[in-house]
mmCIF file of C-alpha atoms in Angstrom:
data_model
loop_
_atom_site.group_PDB
_atom_site.id
_atom_site.type_symbol
_atom_site.label_atom_id
_atom_site.label_comp_id
_atom_site.label_asym_id
_atom_site.label_seq_id
_atom_site.Cartn_x
_atom_site.Cartn_y
_atom_site.Cartn_z
ATOM 1 C CA UNK A 1 128.744 127.888 -6.921
ATOM 2 C CA UNK A 2 127.781 131.549 -7.027
ATOM 3 C CA UNK A 3 124.707 130.894 -4.873
ATOM 4 C CA UNK A 4 126.832 128.959 -2.398
ATOM 5 C CA UNK A 5 129.326 131.841 -2.279
ATOM 6 C CA UNK A 6 126.497 134.309 -1.571
ATOM 7 C CA UNK A 7 125.113 132.043 1.133
ATOM 8 C CA UNK A 8 128.581 131.661 2.651
ATOM 9 C CA UNK A 9 128.939 135.431 2.852
ATOM 10 C CA UNK A 10 125.467 135.655 4.331
ATOM 11 C CA UNK A 11 126.329 133.097 7.004
ATOM 12 C CA UNK A 12 129.468 135.038 7.931
ATOM 13 C CA UNK A 13 127.363 138.189 8.218
ATOM 14 C CA UNK A 14 124.836 136.256 10.302
ATOM 15 C CA UNK A 15 127.568 135.066 12.649
ATOM 16 C CA UNK A 16 128.918 138.572 13.144
ATOM 17 C CA UNK A 17 125.436 139.893 13.864
ATOM 18 C CA UNK A 18 124.667 136.881 16.052
ATOM 19 C CA UNK A 19 127.800 137.227 18.167
ATOM 20 C CA UNK A 20 127.111 140.943 18.582
ATOM 21 C CA UNK A 21 123.530 140.200 19.683
ATOM 22 C CA UNK A 22 124.814 137.499 22.035
ATOM 23 C CA UNK A 23 127.193 140.062 23.539
ATOM 24 C CA UNK A 24 124.263 142.430 24.147
ATOM 25 C CA UNK A 25 122.229 139.616 25.684
ATOM 26 C CA UNK A 26 125.078 138.486 27.929
ATOM 27 C CA UNK A 27 125.812 142.031 29.107
ATOM 28 C CA UNK A 28 122.101 142.627 29.706
ATOM 29 C CA UNK A 29 121.794 139.421 31.723
ATOM 30 C CA UNK A 30 124.913 140.318 33.726
ATOM 31 C CA UNK A 31 123.413 143.731 34.483
ATOM 32 C CA UNK A 32 120.265 141.977 35.731
ATOM 33 C CA UNK A 33 122.486 140.211 38.279
ATOM 34 C CA UNK A 34 124.027 143.566 39.215
ATOM 35 C CA UNK A 35 120.563 145.100 39.566
ATOM 36 C CA UNK A 36 119.444 142.301 41.878
ATOM 37 C CA UNK A 37 122.463 142.852 44.121
ATOM 38 C CA UNK A 38 122.288 146.649 44.303
ATOM 39 C CA UNK A 39 120.675 148.102 47.410
ATOM 40 C CA UNK A 40 120.365 151.591 45.910
ATOM 41 C CA UNK A 41 117.024 151.248 44.123
ATOM 42 C CA UNK A 42 115.347 154.089 45.997
ATOM 43 C CA UNK A 43 117.271 156.811 47.818
ATOM 44 C CA UNK A 44 115.459 158.325 50.806
ATOM 45 C CA UNK A 45 116.402 161.761 52.081
ATOM 46 C CA UNK A 46 115.608 162.149 55.792
ATOM 47 C CA UNK A 47 115.578 165.171 58.081
ATOM 48 C CA UNK A 48 116.423 163.458 61.382
ATOM 49 C CA UNK A 49 120.186 162.884 61.431
ATOM 50 C CA UNK A 50 120.363 161.402 64.920
ATOM 51 C CA UNK A 51 120.358 157.832 63.560
ATOM 52 C CA UNK A 52 120.817 158.202 59.796
ATOM 53 C CA UNK A 53 123.772 160.556 60.113
ATOM 54 C CA UNK A 54 124.396 160.883 56.378
ATOM 55 C CA UNK A 55 120.804 161.952 55.777
ATOM 56 C CA UNK A 56 120.434 159.279 53.088
ATOM 57 C CA UNK A 57 119.004 155.770 53.309
ATOM 58 C CA UNK A 58 119.019 153.214 50.500
ATOM 59 C CA UNK A 59 115.977 151.033 49.902
ATOM 60 C CA UNK A 60 116.607 147.991 47.726
ATOM 61 C CA UNK A 61 114.498 144.955 47.002
ATOM 62 C CA UNK A 62 116.288 142.823 49.604
ATOM 63 C CA UNK A 63 117.686 145.272 52.155
ATOM 64 C CA UNK A 64 117.476 148.733 53.654
ATOM 65 C CA UNK A 65 120.843 150.284 54.521
ATOM 66 C CA UNK A 66 122.275 153.552 55.797
ATOM 67 C CA UNK A 67 125.444 154.896 57.407
ATOM 68 C CA UNK A 68 125.193 155.804 61.059
ATOM 69 C CA UNK A 69 127.400 157.093 63.854
ATOM 70 C CA UNK A 70 124.798 156.133 66.443
ATOM 71 C CA UNK A 71 125.588 153.180 68.751
ATOM 72 C CA UNK A 72 123.476 150.715 66.748
ATOM 73 C CA UNK A 73 126.297 149.027 64.826
ATOM 74 C CA UNK A 74 128.346 146.056 65.912
ATOM 75 C CA UNK A 75 132.135 146.201 65.792
ATOM 76 C CA UNK A 76 132.395 144.599 62.340
ATOM 77 C CA UNK A 77 129.657 146.679 60.684
ATOM 78 C CA UNK A 78 130.278 149.708 58.476
ATOM 79 C CA UNK A 79 126.599 150.396 57.831
ATOM 80 C CA UNK A 80 123.277 149.457 59.350
ATOM 81 C CA UNK A 81 121.196 147.069 57.206
ATOM 82 C CA UNK A 82 117.935 145.205 57.636
ATOM 83 C CA UNK A 83 116.521 142.555 55.327
ATOM 84 C CA UNK A 84 113.203 142.984 53.533
ATOM 85 C CA UNK A 85 111.442 139.630 53.426
ATOM 86 C CA UNK A 86 108.760 138.591 50.996
ATOM 87 C CA UNK A 87 106.481 137.395 53.788
ATOM 88 C CA UNK A 88 106.572 140.594 55.868
ATOM 89 C CA UNK A 89 103.298 142.512 56.046
ATOM 90 C CA UNK A 90 104.978 145.903 55.528
ATOM 91 C CA UNK A 91 106.684 144.883 52.265
ATOM 92 C CA UNK A 92 105.050 146.944 49.481
ATOM 93 C CA UNK A 93 103.762 145.170 46.352
ATOM 94 C CA UNK A 94 106.374 146.739 44.072
ATOM 95 C CA UNK A 95 109.179 145.208 46.148
ATOM 96 C CA UNK A 96 107.381 141.853 46.345
ATOM 97 C CA UNK A 97 107.063 141.889 42.553
ATOM 98 C CA UNK A 98 110.726 142.843 42.192
ATOM 99 C CA UNK A 99 111.914 139.998 44.419
ATOM 100 C CA UNK A 100 109.962 137.459 42.366
ATOM 101 C CA UNK A 101 110.289 138.837 38.832
ATOM 102 C CA UNK A 102 113.997 139.651 39.014
ATOM 103 C CA UNK A 103 114.741 136.025 39.911
ATOM 104 C CA UNK A 104 112.468 134.923 37.066
ATOM 105 C CA UNK A 105 114.424 137.233 34.748
ATOM 106 C CA UNK A 106 117.685 135.715 35.971
ATOM 107 C CA UNK A 107 116.503 132.208 35.069
ATOM 108 C CA UNK A 108 114.958 133.180 31.722
ATOM 109 C CA UNK A 109 118.076 135.103 30.706
ATOM 110 C CA UNK A 110 120.321 132.128 31.396
ATOM 111 C CA UNK A 111 118.075 129.848 29.329
ATOM 112 C CA UNK A 112 117.801 132.395 26.512
ATOM 113 C CA UNK A 113 121.541 132.932 26.194
ATOM 114 C CA UNK A 114 122.155 129.176 26.308
ATOM 115 C CA UNK A 115 119.650 128.673 23.484
ATOM 116 C CA UNK A 116 121.236 131.252 21.176
ATOM 117 C CA UNK A 117 124.720 129.888 21.921
ATOM 118 C CA UNK A 118 123.487 126.493 20.727
ATOM 119 C CA UNK A 119 122.079 128.075 17.567
ATOM 120 C CA UNK A 120 125.277 130.007 16.829
ATOM 121 C CA UNK A 121 127.322 126.865 17.374
ATOM 122 C CA UNK A 122 125.273 125.034 14.735
ATOM 123 C CA UNK A 123 125.645 127.907 12.268
ATOM 124 C CA UNK A 124 129.382 128.197 12.921
ATOM 125 C CA UNK A 125 130.065 124.518 12.255
ATOM 126 C CA UNK A 126 127.842 124.484 9.168
ATOM 127 C CA UNK A 127 125.298 121.936 10.367
ATOM 128 C CA UNK A 128 122.774 121.430 7.592
ATOM 129 C CA UNK A 129 119.671 121.114 9.734
ATOM 130 C CA UNK A 130 118.178 124.594 9.712
ATOM 131 C CA UNK A 131 115.081 123.721 11.760
ATOM 132 C CA UNK A 132 116.964 123.270 15.086
ATOM 133 C CA UNK A 133 118.822 126.515 14.378
ATOM 134 C CA UNK A 134 115.603 128.441 13.764
ATOM 135 C CA UNK A 135 114.087 126.898 16.879
ATOM 136 C CA UNK A 136 117.142 127.782 18.984
ATOM 137 C CA UNK A 137 117.191 131.400 17.795
ATOM 138 C CA UNK A 138 113.405 131.822 18.051
ATOM 139 C CA UNK A 139 113.146 130.336 21.537
ATOM 140 C CA UNK A 140 116.255 132.214 22.658
ATOM 141 C CA UNK A 141 114.906 135.480 21.266
ATOM 142 C CA UNK A 142 111.554 135.018 23.005
ATOM 143 C CA UNK A 143 113.267 134.131 26.286
ATOM 144 C CA UNK A 144 115.531 137.182 26.097
ATOM 145 C CA UNK A 145 112.566 139.478 25.423
ATOM 146 C CA UNK A 146 110.692 137.905 28.345
ATOM 147 C CA UNK A 147 113.808 138.435 30.470
ATOM 148 C CA UNK A 148 113.840 142.120 29.597
ATOM 149 C CA UNK A 149 110.116 142.435 30.301
ATOM 150 C CA UNK A 150 110.397 140.572 33.623
ATOM 151 C CA UNK A 151 113.118 142.980 34.735
ATOM 152 C CA UNK A 152 111.463 146.106 33.354
ATOM 153 C CA UNK A 153 108.098 145.657 35.124
ATOM 154 C CA UNK A 154 109.419 145.821 38.727
ATOM 155 C CA UNK A 155 111.968 148.478 37.793
ATOM 156 C CA UNK A 156 109.286 150.762 36.332
ATOM 157 C CA UNK A 157 106.949 150.026 39.251
ATOM 158 C CA UNK A 158 109.588 151.133 41.742
ATOM 159 C CA UNK A 159 110.388 154.115 39.530
ATOM 160 C CA UNK A 160 106.737 155.132 39.756
ATOM 161 C CA UNK A 161 106.886 154.826 43.560
ATOM 162 C CA UNK A 162 109.883 157.149 43.624
ATOM 163 C CA UNK A 163 108.224 159.710 41.356
ATOM 164 C CA UNK A 164 105.100 159.717 43.548
ATOM 165 C CA UNK A 165 107.207 159.745 46.758
ATOM 166 C CA UNK A 166 105.371 156.712 48.124
ATOM 167 C CA UNK A 167 106.358 155.698 51.628
ATOM 168 C CA UNK A 168 106.911 152.322 53.295
ATOM 169 C CA UNK A 169 105.761 151.584 56.851
ATOM 170 C CA UNK A 170 108.970 150.039 58.154
ATOM 171 C CA UNK A 171 108.984 148.338 61.585
ATOM 172 C CA UNK A 172 110.695 150.106 64.475
ATOM 173 C CA UNK A 173 113.800 147.903 64.299
ATOM 174 C CA UNK A 174 114.599 149.298 60.853
ATOM 175 C CA UNK A 175 115.222 152.753 62.414
ATOM 176 C CA UNK A 176 113.651 154.330 59.331
ATOM 177 C CA UNK A 177 111.315 157.365 59.386
ATOM 178 C CA UNK A 178 107.644 156.961 58.536
ATOM 179 C CA UNK A 179 108.161 158.954 55.345
ATOM 180 C CA UNK A 180 111.133 160.485 53.521
ATOM 181 C CA UNK A 181 111.550 164.190 52.937
ATOM 182 C CA UNK A 182 112.263 163.343 49.332
ATOM 183 C CA UNK A 183 113.054 160.323 47.182
ATOM 184 C CA UNK A 184 115.335 159.961 44.187
ATOM 185 C CA UNK A 185 116.147 157.225 41.711
ATOM 186 C CA UNK A 186 119.062 155.012 42.653
ATOM 187 C CA UNK A 187 121.567 153.205 40.415
ATOM 188 C CA UNK A 188 119.580 149.967 40.731
ATOM 189 C CA UNK A 189 116.667 151.348 38.718
ATOM 190 C CA UNK A 190 118.937 152.935 36.096
ATOM 191 C CA UNK A 191 120.968 149.752 35.603
ATOM 192 C CA UNK A 192 117.763 147.701 35.448
ATOM 193 C CA UNK A 193 116.295 149.853 32.665
ATOM 194 C CA UNK A 194 119.527 149.654 30.665
ATOM 195 C CA UNK A 195 119.676 145.867 31.129
ATOM 196 C CA UNK A 196 116.089 145.495 29.896
ATOM 197 C CA UNK A 197 116.803 147.523 26.751
ATOM 198 C CA UNK A 198 119.842 145.386 25.903
ATOM 199 C CA UNK A 199 117.936 142.145 26.455
ATOM 200 C CA UNK A 200 114.929 143.153 24.360
ATOM 201 C CA UNK A 201 117.189 144.358 21.543
ATOM 202 C CA UNK A 202 119.166 141.113 21.602
ATOM 203 C CA UNK A 203 115.978 139.048 21.550
ATOM 204 C CA UNK A 204 114.574 140.975 18.585
ATOM 205 C CA UNK A 205 117.774 140.390 16.604
ATOM 206 C CA UNK A 206 117.539 136.628 17.092
ATOM 207 C CA UNK A 207 113.827 136.592 16.273
ATOM 208 C CA UNK A 208 114.648 138.209 12.913
ATOM 209 C CA UNK A 209 116.837 135.243 11.892
ATOM 210 C CA UNK A 210 116.225 133.789 8.416
ATOM 211 C CA UNK A 211 117.827 130.473 7.493
ATOM 212 C CA UNK A 212 120.214 130.435 4.497
ATOM 213 C CA UNK A 213 119.519 128.105 1.582
ATOM 214 C CA UNK A 214 122.813 126.268 2.106
ATOM 215 C CA UNK A 215 124.724 125.720 5.344
ATOM 216 C CA UNK A 216 128.335 125.240 4.164
ATOM 217 C CA UNK A 217 130.997 124.525 6.725
ATOM 218 C CA UNK A 218 133.006 127.616 7.587
ATOM 219 C CA UNK A 219 136.728 127.731 8.213
ATOM 220 C CA UNK A 220 137.703 129.222 11.517
ATOM 221 C CA UNK A 221 140.243 131.689 10.154
ATOM 222 C CA UNK A 222 138.007 133.721 7.768
ATOM 223 C CA UNK A 223 135.241 133.937 10.333
ATOM 224 C CA UNK A 224 137.615 134.980 13.078
ATOM 225 C CA UNK A 225 139.135 137.648 10.824
ATOM 226 C CA UNK A 226 135.687 138.938 9.921
ATOM 227 C CA UNK A 227 134.676 139.111 13.575
ATOM 228 C CA UNK A 228 137.852 140.955 14.550
ATOM 229 C CA UNK A 229 137.377 143.394 11.687
ATOM 230 C CA UNK A 230 133.764 144.027 12.670
ATOM 231 C CA UNK A 231 134.477 144.671 16.336
ATOM 232 C CA UNK A 232 137.543 146.834 15.627
ATOM 233 C CA UNK A 233 135.408 149.444 13.807
#
């Protein structure tokens, strides 16, 4: 009975830690989606204000955008944007890698979070088969770490391009200069780095899972109270 009580307490602790790690993984995966959608990966400062009237242009992995007062916008446009396609010859390798790897990260993150949710469900309802639980947490942890790595590689590659002030030979229809006066890091890179850290941390937590000796069924009320107490600190 004493051993079962210890194991019960351990399972409650595992659930609290697991739900916290799942929260980190879910937030990290959500931030990957935000990173994919942000156009402000690289901020170009330009000297010619005749077209780019704000003096700033945003280079993302899918689009290039800037505000302009020049007669190049249609009536329903608030900024001028052009798409960056994977097949275009001017697209630099760091943006090609970002377009591919960020979508890979999106898929891996969804699978990883689904796997750990399945594992936590089995622990919560006290299912006695520990092997599927270990497999769910291990595979989910690996997938979450791979998600973080898949997002971090293109983010760091573009960060390196900003630091070295590397240019992009945009076509004439983009209305972009041949080179910026200066480049700075945009929110897309910052959010991407933060998302990668959360995902890797979450994956490492699930990889550290050790199965209890017993898997007693847990009542909902004590577990819920423990979770509320943990997250209210």
